[in-house]
CSV table of C-alpha atoms in Angstrom, one decimal:
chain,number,residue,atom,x,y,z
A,121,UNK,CA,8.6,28.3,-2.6
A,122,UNK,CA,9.2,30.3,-6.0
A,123,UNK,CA,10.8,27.0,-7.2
A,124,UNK,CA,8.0,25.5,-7.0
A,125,UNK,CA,5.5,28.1,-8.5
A,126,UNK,CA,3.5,28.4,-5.5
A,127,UNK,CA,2.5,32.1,-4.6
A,128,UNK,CA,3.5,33.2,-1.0
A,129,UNK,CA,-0.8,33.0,-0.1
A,130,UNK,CA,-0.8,29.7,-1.7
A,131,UNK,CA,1.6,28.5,0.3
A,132,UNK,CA,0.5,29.6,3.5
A,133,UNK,CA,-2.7,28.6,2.8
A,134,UNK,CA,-1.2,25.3,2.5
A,135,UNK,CA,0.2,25.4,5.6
A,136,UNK,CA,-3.3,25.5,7.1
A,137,UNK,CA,-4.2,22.5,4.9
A,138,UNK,CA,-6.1,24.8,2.6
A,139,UNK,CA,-6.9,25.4,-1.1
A,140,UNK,CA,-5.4,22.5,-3.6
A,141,UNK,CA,-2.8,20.5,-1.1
A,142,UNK,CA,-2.4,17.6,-3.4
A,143,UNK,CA,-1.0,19.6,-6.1
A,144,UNK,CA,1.3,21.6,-3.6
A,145,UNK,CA,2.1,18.7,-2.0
A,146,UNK,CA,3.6,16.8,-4.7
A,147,UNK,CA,5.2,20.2,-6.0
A,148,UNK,CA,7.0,20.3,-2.3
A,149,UNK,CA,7.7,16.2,-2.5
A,150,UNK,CA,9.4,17.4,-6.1
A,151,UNK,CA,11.6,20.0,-5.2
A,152,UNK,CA,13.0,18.1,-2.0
A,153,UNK,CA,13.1,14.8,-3.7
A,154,UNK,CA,10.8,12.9,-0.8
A,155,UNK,CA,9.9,9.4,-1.8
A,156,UNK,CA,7.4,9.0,0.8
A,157,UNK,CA,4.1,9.9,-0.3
A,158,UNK,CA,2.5,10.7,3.1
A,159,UNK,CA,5.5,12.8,4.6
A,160,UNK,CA,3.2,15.8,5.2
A,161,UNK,CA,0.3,13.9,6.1
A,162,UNK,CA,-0.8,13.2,9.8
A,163,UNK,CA,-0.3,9.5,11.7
A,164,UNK,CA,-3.8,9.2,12.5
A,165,UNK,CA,-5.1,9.6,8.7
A,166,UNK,CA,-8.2,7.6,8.1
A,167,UNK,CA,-8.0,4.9,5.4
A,168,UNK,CA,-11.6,3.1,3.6
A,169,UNK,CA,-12.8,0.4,5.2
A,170,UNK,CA,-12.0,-1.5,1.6
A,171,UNK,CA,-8.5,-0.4,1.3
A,172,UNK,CA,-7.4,-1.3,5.3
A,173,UNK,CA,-9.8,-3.9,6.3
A,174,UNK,CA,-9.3,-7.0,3.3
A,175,UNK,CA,-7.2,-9.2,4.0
A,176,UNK,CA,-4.8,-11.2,1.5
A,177,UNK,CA,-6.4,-14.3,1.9
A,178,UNK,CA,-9.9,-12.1,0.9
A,179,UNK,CA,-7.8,-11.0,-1.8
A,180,UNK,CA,-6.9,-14.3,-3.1
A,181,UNK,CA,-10.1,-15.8,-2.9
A,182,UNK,CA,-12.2,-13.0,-4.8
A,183,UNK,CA,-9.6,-13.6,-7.5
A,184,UNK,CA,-10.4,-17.5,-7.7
A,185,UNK,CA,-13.8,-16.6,-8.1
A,186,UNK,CA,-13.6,-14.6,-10.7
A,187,UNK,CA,-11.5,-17.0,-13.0
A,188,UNK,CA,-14.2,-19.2,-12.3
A,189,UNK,CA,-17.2,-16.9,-13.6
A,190,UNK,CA,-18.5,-17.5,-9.7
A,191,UNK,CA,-19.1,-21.0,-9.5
A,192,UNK,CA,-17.2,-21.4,-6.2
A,193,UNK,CA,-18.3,-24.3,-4.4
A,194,UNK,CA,-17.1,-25.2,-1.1
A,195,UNK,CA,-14.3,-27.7,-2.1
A,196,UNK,CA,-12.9,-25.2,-4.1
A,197,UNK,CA,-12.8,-22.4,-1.1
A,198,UNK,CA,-10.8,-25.2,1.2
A,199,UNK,CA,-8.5,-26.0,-1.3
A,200,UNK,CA,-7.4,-22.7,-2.6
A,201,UNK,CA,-7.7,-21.5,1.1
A,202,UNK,CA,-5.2,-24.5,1.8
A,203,UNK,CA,-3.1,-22.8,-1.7
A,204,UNK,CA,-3.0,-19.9,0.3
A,205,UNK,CA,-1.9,-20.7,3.5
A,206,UNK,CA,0.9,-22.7,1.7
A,207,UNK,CA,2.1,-20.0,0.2
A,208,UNK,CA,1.9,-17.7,2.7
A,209,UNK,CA,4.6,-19.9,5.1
A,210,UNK,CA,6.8,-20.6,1.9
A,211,UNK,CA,7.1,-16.8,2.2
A,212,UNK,CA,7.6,-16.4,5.5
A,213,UNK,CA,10.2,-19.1,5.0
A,214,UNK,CA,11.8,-17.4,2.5
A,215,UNK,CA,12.5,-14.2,4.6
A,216,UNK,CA,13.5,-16.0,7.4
A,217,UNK,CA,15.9,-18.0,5.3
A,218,UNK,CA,17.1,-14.1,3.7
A,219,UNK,CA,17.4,-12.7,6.9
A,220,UNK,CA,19.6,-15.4,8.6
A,221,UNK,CA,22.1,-15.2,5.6
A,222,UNK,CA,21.3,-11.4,4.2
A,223,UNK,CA,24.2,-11.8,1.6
A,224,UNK,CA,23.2,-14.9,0.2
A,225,UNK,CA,27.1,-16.3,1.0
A,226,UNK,CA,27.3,-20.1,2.4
């Protein structure tokens, strides 16, 4: 741990999930080159209701409304929900279609 300027208490505090773990965490994610920002966090972590629970098409709809200064009418929410959906299987299409022939080759 000396690489990563963390003092010997520090660190075992850290351990414990004690003191500032964010910092030591990323100093640790640094020295070992991990990618994976939640390596030395638990499974079962709790996320916000607003980050887990919207869904895309939530997503894309609040975005419609706000190009529109909030004059959505109900026309409007079929048809971009429609948009969505539509895009959505041109996706999955896509990655089905990717998948099949990975390398792109005929």
């Amino acid at each position: 741990m000396e690489r990563t300027g963390i003092k010997k208490t520090a660190y075992y505090n850290f351990l414990k999930g004690e003191g500032n773990v964010e910092e030591y965490v990323a100093k640790t994610n640094k020295l070992f080159c991990i990618k994976d920002p939640f390596f030395f966090y638990k499974a079962d972590m709790e996320f916000k209701e607003r980050t887990f629970g919207r869904s895309r098409a939530d997503s894309f709809m609040n975005y419609v409304a706000l190009l529109f200064h909030g004059t959505v009418n109900e026309e409007l929410k079929k048809g971009m929900h429609f948009f969505s959906e539509f895009v959505e299987r041109i996706d999955v299409l896509k990655s089905v279609t990717n998948s099949e022939n990975p390398r792109g080759s005929p």
